[in-house]
Coordinates of C-alpha atoms and ligand atoms in Angstrom, one line a residue:
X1 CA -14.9 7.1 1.2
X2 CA -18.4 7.4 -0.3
X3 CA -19.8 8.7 2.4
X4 CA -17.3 11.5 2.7
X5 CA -17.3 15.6 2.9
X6 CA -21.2 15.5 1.8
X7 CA -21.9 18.4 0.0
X8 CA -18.4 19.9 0.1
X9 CA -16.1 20.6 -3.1
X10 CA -13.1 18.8 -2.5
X11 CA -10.1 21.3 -3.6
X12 CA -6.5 21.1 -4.1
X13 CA -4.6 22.3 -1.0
X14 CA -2.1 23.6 -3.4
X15 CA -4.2 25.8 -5.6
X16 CA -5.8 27.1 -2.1
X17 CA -2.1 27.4 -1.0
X18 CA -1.8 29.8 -4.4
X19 CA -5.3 31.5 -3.8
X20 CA -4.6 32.4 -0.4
X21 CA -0.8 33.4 -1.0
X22 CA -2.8 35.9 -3.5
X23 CA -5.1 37.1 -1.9
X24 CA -2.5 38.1 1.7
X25 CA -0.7 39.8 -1.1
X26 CA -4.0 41.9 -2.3
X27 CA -4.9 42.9 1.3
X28 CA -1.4 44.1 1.8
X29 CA -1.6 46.0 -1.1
X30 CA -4.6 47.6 -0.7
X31 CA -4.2 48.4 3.3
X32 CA -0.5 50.5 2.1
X33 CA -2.5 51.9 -0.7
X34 CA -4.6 52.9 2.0
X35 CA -8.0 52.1 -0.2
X36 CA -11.6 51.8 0.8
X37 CA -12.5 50.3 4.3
X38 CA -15.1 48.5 2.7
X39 CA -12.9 47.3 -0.1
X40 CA -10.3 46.3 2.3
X41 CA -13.1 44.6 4.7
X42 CA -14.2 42.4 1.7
X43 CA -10.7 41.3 0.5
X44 CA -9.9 40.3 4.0
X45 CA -13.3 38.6 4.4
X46 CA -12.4 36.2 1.4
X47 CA -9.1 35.8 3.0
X48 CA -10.4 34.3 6.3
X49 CA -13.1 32.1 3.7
X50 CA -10.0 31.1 1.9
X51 CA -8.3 30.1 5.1
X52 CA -11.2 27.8 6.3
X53 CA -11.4 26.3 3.1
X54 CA -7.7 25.5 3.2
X55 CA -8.0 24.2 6.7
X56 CA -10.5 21.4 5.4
X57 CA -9.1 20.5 2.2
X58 CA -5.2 20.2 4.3
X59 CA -6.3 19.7 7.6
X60 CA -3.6 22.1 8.5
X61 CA -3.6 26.1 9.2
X62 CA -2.0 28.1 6.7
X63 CA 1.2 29.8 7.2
X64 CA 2.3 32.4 4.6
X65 CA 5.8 30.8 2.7
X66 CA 4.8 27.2 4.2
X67 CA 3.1 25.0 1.4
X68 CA 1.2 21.9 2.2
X69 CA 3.4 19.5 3.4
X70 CA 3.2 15.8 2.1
X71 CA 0.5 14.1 4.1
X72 CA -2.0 16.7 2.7
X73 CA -3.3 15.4 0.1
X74 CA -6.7 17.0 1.1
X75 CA -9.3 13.8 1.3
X76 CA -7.0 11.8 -1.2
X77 CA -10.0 11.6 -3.3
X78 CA -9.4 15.3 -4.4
X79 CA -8.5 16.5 -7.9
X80 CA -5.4 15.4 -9.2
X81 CA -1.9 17.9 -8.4
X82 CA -1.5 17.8 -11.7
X83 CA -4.8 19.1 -12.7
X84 CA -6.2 15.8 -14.9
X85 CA -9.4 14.5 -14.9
X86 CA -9.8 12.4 -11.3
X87 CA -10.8 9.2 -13.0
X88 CA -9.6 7.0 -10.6
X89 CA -10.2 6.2 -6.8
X90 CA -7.8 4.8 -4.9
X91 CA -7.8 4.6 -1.2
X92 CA -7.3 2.0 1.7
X93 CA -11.0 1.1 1.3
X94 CA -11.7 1.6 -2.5
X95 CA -10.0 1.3 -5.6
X96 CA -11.6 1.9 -8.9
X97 CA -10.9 3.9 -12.3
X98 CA -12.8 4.1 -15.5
X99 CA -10.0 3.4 -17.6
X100 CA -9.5 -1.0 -19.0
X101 CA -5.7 -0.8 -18.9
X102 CA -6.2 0.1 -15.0
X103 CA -5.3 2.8 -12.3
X104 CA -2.8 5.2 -14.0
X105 CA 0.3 4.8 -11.8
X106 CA 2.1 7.6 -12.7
X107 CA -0.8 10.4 -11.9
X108 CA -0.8 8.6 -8.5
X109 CA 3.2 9.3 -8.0
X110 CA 2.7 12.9 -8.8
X111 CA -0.7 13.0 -6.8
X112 CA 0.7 11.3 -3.8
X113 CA 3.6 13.4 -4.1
X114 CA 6.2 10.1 -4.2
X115 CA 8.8 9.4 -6.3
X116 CA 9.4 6.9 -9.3
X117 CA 10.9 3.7 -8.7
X118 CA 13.3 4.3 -11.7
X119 CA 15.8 1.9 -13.4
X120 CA 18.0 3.7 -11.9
X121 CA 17.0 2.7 -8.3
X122 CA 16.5 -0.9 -9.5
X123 CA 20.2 -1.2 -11.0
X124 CA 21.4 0.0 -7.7
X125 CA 19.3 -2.1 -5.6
X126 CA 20.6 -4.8 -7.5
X127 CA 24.4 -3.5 -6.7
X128 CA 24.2 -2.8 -3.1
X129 CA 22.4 -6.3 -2.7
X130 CA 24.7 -8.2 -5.8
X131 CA 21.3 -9.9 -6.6
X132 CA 19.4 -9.5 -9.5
X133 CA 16.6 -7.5 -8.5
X134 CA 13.3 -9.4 -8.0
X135 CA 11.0 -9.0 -11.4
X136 CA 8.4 -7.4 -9.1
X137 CA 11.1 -4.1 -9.4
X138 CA 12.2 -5.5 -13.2
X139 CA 8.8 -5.0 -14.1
X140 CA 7.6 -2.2 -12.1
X141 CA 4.8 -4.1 -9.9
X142 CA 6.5 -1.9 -6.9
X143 CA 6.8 1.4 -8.9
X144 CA 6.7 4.3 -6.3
X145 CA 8.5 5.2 -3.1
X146 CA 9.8 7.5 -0.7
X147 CA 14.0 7.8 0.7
X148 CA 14.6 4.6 -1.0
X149 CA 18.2 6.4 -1.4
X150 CA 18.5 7.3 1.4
X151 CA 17.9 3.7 2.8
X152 CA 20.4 2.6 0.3
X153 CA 23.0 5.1 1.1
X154 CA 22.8 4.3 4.7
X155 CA 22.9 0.6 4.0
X156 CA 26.0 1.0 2.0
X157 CA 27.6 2.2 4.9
X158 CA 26.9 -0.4 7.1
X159 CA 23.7 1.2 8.8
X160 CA 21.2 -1.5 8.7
X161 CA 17.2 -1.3 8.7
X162 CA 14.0 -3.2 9.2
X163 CA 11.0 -4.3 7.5
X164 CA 7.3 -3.4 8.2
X165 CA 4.5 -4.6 6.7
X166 CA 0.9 -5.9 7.4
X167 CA -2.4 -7.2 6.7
X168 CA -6.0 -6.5 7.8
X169 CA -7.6 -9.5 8.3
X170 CA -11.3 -9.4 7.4
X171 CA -12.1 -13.1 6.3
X172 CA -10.1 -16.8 6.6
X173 CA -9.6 -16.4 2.8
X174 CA -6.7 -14.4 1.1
X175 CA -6.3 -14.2 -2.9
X176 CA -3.4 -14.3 -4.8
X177 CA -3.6 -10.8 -4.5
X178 CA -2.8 -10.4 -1.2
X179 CA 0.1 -12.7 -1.2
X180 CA 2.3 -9.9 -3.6
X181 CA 3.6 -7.7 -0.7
X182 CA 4.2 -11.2 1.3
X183 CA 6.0 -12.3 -1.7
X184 CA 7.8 -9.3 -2.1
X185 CA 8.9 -8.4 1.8
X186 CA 10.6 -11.9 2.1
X187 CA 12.7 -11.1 -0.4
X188 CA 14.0 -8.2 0.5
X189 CA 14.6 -10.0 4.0
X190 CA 16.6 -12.6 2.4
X191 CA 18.7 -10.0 0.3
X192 CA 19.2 -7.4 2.7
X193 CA 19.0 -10.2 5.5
X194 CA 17.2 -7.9 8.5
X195 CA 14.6 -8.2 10.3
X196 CA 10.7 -7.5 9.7
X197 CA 7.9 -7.2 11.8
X198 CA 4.1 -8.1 10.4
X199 CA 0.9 -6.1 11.8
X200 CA -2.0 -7.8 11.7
X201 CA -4.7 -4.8 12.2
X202 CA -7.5 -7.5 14.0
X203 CA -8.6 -4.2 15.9
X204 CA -9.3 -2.3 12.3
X205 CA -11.1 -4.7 11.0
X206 CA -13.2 -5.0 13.7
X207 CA -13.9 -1.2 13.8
X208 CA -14.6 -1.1 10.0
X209 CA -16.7 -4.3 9.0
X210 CA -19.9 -6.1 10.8
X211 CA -17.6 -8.8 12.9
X212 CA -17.0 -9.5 16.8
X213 CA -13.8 -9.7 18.2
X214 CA -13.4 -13.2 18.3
X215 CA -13.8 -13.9 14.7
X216 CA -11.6 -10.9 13.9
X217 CA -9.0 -12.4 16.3
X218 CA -9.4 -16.0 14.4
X219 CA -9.1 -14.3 11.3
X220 CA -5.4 -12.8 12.3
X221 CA -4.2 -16.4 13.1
X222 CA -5.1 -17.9 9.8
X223 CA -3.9 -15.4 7.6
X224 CA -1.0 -15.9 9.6
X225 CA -0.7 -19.2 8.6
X226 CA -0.9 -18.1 5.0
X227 CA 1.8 -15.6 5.8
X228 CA 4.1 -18.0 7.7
X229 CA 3.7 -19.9 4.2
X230 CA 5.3 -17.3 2.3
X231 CA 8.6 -18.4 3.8
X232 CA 9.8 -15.8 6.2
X233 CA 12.8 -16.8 8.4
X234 CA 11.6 -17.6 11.9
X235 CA 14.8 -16.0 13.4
X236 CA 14.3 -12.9 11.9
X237 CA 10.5 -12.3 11.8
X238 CA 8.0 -11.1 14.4
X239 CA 4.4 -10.9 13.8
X240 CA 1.7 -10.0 15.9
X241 CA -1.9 -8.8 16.4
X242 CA -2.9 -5.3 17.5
X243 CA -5.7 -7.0 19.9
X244 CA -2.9 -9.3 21.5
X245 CA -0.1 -7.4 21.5
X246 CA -0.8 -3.8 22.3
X247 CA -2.1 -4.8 25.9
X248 CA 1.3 -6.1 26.5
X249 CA 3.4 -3.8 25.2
X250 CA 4.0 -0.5 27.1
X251 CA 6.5 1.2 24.5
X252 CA 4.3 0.5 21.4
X253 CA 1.2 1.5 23.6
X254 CA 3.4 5.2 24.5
X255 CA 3.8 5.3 20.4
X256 CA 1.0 4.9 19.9
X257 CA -0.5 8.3 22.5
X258 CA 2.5 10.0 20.9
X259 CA 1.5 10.0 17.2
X260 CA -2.5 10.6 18.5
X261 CA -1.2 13.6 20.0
X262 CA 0.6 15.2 17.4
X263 CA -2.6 15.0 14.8
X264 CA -5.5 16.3 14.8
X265 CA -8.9 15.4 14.1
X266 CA -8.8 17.5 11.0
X267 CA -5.7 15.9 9.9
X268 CA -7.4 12.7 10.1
X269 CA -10.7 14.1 8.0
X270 CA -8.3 15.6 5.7
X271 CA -6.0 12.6 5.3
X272 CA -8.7 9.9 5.1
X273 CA -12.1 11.6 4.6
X274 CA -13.4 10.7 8.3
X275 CA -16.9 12.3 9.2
X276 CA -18.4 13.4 12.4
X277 CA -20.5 9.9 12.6
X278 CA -17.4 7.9 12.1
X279 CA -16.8 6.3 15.4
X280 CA -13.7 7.5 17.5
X281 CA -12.2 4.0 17.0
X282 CA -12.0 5.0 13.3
X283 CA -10.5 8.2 14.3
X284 CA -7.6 7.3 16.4
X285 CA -6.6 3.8 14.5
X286 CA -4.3 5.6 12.1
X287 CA -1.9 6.1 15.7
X288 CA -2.0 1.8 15.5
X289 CA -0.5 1.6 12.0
X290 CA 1.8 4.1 12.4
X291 CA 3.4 2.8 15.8
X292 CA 5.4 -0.3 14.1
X293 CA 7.9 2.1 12.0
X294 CA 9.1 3.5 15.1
X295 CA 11.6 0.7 16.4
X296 CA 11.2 1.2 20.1
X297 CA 7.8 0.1 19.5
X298 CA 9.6 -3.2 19.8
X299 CA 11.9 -3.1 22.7
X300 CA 12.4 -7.4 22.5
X301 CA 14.0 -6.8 18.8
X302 CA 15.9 -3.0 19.4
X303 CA 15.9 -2.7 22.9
X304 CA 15.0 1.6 23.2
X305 CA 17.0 1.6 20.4
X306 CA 14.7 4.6 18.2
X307 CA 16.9 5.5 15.6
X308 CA 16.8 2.1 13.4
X309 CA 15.3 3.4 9.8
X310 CA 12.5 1.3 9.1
X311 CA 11.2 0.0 5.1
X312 CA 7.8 -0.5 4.5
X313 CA 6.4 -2.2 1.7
X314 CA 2.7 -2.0 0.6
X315 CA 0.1 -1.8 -1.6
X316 CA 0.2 2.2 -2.7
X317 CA -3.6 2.4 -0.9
X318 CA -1.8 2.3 2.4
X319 CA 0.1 5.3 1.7
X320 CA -2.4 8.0 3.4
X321 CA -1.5 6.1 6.4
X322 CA 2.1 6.4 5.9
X323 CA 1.9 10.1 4.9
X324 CA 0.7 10.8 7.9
X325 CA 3.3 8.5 10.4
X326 CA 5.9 10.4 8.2
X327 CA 4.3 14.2 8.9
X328 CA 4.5 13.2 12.3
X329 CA 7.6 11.4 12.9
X330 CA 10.0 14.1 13.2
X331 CA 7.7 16.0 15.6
X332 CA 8.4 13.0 18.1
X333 CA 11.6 12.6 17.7
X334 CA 11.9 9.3 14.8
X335 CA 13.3 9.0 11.6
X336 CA 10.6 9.1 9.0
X337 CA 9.7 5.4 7.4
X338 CA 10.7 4.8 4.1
X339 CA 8.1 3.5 1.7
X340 CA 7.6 1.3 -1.2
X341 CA 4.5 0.8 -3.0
X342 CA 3.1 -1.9 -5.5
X343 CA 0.4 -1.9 -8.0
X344 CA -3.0 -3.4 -7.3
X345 CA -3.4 -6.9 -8.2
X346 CA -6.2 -6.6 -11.1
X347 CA -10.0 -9.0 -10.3
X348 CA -10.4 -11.3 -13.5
X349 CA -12.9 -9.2 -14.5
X350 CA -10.9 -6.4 -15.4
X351 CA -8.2 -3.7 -14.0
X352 CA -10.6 -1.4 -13.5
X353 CA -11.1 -2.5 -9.7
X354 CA -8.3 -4.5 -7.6
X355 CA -8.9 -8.2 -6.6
X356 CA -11.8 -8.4 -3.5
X357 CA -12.0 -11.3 -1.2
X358 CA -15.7 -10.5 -1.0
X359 CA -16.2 -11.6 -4.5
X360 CA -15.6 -15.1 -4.9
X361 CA -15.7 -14.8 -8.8
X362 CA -13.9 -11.7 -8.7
X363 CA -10.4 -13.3 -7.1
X364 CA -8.4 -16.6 -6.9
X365 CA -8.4 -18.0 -3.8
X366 CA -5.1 -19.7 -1.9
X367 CA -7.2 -22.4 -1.1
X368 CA -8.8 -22.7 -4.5
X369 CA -8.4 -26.5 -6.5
X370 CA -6.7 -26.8 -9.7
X371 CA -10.1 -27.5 -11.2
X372 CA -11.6 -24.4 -9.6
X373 CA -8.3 -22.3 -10.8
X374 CA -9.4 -23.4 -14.0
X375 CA -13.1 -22.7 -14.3
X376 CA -12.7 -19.5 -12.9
X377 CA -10.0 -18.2 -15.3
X378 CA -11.9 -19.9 -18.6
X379 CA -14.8 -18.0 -17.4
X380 CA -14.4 -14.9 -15.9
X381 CA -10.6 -14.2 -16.5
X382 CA -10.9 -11.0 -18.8
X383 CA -9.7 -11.1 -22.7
X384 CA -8.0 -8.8 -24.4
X385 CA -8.6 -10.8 -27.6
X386 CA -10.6 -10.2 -30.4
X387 CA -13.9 -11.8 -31.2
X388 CA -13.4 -14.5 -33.6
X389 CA -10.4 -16.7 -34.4
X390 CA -9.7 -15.0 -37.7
X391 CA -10.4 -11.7 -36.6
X392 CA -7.5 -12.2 -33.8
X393 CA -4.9 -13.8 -36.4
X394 CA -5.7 -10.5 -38.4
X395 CA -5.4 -7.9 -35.6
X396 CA -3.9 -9.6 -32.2
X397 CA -4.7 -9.4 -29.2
X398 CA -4.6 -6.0 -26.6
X399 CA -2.0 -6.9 -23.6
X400 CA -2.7 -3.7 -22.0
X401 CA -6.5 -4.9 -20.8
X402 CA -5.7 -8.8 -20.4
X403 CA -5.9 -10.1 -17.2
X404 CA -4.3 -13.2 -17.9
X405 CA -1.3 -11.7 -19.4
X406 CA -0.9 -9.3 -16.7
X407 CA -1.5 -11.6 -13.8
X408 CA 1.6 -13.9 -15.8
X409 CA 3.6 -10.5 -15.1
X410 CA 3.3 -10.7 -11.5
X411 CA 3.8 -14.7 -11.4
X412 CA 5.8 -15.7 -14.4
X413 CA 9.4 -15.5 -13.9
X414 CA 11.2 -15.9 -16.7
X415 CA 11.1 -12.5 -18.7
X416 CA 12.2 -14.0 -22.2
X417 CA 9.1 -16.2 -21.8
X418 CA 7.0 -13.7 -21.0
X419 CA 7.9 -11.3 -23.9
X420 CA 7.7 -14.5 -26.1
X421 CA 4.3 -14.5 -24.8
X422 CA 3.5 -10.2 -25.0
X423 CA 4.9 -10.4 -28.7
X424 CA 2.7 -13.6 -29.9
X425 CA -0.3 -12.7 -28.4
X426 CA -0.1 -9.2 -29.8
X427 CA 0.4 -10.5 -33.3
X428 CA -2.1 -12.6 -33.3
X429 CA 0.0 -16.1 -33.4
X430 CA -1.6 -16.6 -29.4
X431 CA -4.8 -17.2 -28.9
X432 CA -6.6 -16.0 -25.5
X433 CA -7.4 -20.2 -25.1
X434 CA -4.1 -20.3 -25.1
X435 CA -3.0 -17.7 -23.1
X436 CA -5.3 -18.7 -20.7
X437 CA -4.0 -22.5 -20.3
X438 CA -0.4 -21.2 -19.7
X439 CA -2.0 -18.7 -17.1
X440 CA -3.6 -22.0 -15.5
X441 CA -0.8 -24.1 -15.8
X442 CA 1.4 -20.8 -14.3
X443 CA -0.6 -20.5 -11.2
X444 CA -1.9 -24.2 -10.3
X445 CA 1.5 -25.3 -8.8
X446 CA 2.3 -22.1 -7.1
X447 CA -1.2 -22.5 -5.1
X448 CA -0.6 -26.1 -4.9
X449 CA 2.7 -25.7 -3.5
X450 CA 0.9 -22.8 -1.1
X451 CA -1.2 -25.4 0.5
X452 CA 1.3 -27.6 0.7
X453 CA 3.8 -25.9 2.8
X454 CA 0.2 -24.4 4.2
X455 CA -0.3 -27.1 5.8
X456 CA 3.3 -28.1 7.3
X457 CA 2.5 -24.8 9.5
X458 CA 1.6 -25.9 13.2
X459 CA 0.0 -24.0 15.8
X460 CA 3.6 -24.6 17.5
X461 CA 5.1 -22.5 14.5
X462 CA 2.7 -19.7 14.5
X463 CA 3.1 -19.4 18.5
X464 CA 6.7 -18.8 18.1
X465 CA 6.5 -16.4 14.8
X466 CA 4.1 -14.5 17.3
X467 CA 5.8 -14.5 20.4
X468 CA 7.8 -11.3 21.2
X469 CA 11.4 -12.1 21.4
X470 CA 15.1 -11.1 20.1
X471 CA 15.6 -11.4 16.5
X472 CA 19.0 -12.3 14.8
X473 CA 20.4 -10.1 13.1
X474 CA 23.1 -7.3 13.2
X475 CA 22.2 -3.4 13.0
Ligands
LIG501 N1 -4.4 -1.6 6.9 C1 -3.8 -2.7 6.2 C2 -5.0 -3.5 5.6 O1 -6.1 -3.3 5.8 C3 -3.0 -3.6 7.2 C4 -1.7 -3.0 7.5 C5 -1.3 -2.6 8.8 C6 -0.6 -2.8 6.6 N2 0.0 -2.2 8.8 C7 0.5 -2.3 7.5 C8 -0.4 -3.0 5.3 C9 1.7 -1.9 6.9 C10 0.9 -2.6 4.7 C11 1.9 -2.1 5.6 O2 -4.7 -4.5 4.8

């Protein structure tokens, strides 16, 4: 998104909204008071302005008593709604803020116009499922969403749904990072017990970085070995590749020309900061990701079946994409997805940027060794700790920037452990050493155990996971 919107202030669509609701109001009044031509000519001049610049910053035309809806967040790079300082940048293909303790989560709920996953939600996700809820919700590492209720409320009266989720597959090697929607989307399969379908976006990839085909292709099956690895249940899990299975698939193909048709290409610019020397590819792959959360998309798992509600969860930089698929759903006749959205998994280096496979110092690997897990968290894992021994006995240690205690928040189950942890390192009784061995000693088995079952996946296993078929399950 550096590239985007050269030259042009990026406004709020809802301050133009304001401006140009004004300024209709000032032309009316003038042409009753029957004023000066000139003057008249000149406040409807800056009315038209006003109209183009609301136009790019929404990418939709204004309408008098219609505000911008959802999916105009103007390029999402904008000001915030709320009117803060824009510190931080946070979009599918960048993530970045200023600030140690990370991306401010909250100013993204209000800026993307989502709601709070609240205790409130978690208590009753934990009801209608009678599980406890996963400590990815306990400790608000999924924090935002959209009709999570009404997901709920439906569920409760024996309306069922389906997952979506993805990944784009731009190298053989995935981080930890990459694993947490994995991690979390099986679990909601096993406590809802539906089933989920798994894009991998081979065809983005290939549009976005310098690869061919082939390798992008390659790239889908062994991160689908990684995903397999997660755990998902064969019998209730599809996944497949864009480059594979669009060609064969005539209903997700007709999705896909339906949501293309309904946006435009300033839409697109708006939504995702898209410029004339983008390539069309670019342009009409947002159709691609939106296709899966309509369920006749996937006529071997609903038949025609259109109305099945679908969940997605993701990281919240896919959520431009998901604004947009729920602008346009109800303009082709779907339900709107549901949507909710997790935290960026921090690099070692700090929170200021999310993990990057690119940077092999930056992320652990799933294939990493024990020794490498090590040497790479001694050394580059970032400390909130003081400088010397006594002057951390003296002062303690700052949670809110460590990288080892926050990636023990996403992988360390046990919460009284973990707060043991938060309240010793704070005082001062913890040193960063130490926090960092328990970090080590946290993650080790869990790649270990990765690998292992890894390994146990055949290319037998990922043909059938990939193979369009029924699914068990009851809607
Ligand atoms: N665009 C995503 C990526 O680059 C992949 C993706 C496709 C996805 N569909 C999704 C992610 C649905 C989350 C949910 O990683």
């Amino acid at each position: 998104m550096t590239d985007q919107q050269d030259g042009e202030k990026a406004t709020n669509p809802m301050e133009l909204y304001e401006k140009l609701a004004a300024q209709g109001d000032q032309v009316r009044t003038l042409k009753t008071a029957k004023a000066d031509k000139d003057e008249i000519e000149a406040a409807v001049q800056l009315l038209l302005k006003l109209k183009v610049e609301y136009k790019q910053a929404s990418g939709q035309d204004y309408k008098a008593g219609c505000p911008p809806s959802e999916n105009s967040g103007g390029a999402y790079n904008g000001p915030a709604a709320d009117g803060a300082d824009d510190q931080d940048t946070v979009d599918p293909w960048n993530v970045s803020t200023t600030n140690a303790k990370g991306v401010d989560y909250d100013k993204l709920i209000v800026r993307f116009g989502s709601s709070k996953i609240n205790q409130e939600l978690v208590d009753r996700i934990g009801r209608v499922t009678g599980r406890r809820p996963h400590h990815f919700l306990r400790r608000g590492i999924f924090f935002s969403h959209r009709d999570m209720h009404q997901v709920l409320d439906a569920y409760e009266k024996h309306k069922s749904f389906y997952l979506y989720t993805g990944r784009g597959p731009s190298s053989e090697a995935m981080h930890v990072g990459h694993l947490i929607p994995f991690i979390f989307t099986k679990w909601l399969q096993d406590v809802f017990d539906i089933p989920l379908v798994i894009q991998l976006t081979d065809d983005e990839k290939y549009l976005w970085k310098d690869l061919s085909i082939e390798d992008c292709q390659r790239f889908a099956i062994e991160n689908t070995r990684d995903i397999i690895a997660c755990g998902f249940d064969v019998n209730k899990t599809f996944i497949f590749s864009d480059l594979e299975y669009m060609g064969s698939s005539p209903e997700f193909f007709r999705n896909v020309v339906k949501v293309q048709k309904h946006v435009t290409f300033n839409q697109v610019k708006g939504i995702f900061g898209f410029t004339d020397s983008d390539c069309i590819g670019k342009i009409s792959f947002p159709a691609t990701q939106a296709a899966p959360a309509f369920s006749n998309s996937f006529p071997e798992i609903f038949g025609s079946r259109k109305d099945t509600q679908c969940l997605i969860p993701c990281a919240i930089d896919q959520d431009p994409y998901f604004r947009m698929t729920r602008d346009v759903a109800p303009r082709i006749g779907y339900p709107k997805p549901a949507l909710m959205h997790s935290t960026f998994f921090p690099a070692l280096q700090g929170a200021q940027t999310k993990m990057s496979a690119s940077d092999a110092n930056s992320s652990i690997f799933l294939t990493d060794t024990p020794k490498q897990i090590k040497n790479k968290i001694n050394k580059y894992a970032f400390s909130g700790g003081k400088d010397t021994v006594e002057e951390h006995r003296k002062y303690g240690g700052n949670t809110e920037v460590d990288v080892s205690y926050m990636y023990l928040t996403f992988f360390m189950e046990d919460d009284e452990r973990l707060e043991k942890i938060r309240q010793d390192y704070a005082s001062g009784t913890l040193l960063t050493g130490e926090l960092k061995k328990i970090l080590i000693e946290t993650l080790q088995p869990i790649i270990a155990q990765h690998q292992e079952r890894r390994k146990r996946v055949t290319d037998e296993t990922v043909k059938q996971f990939m193979t369009p078929r029924p699914l068990n399950f009851k809607i």
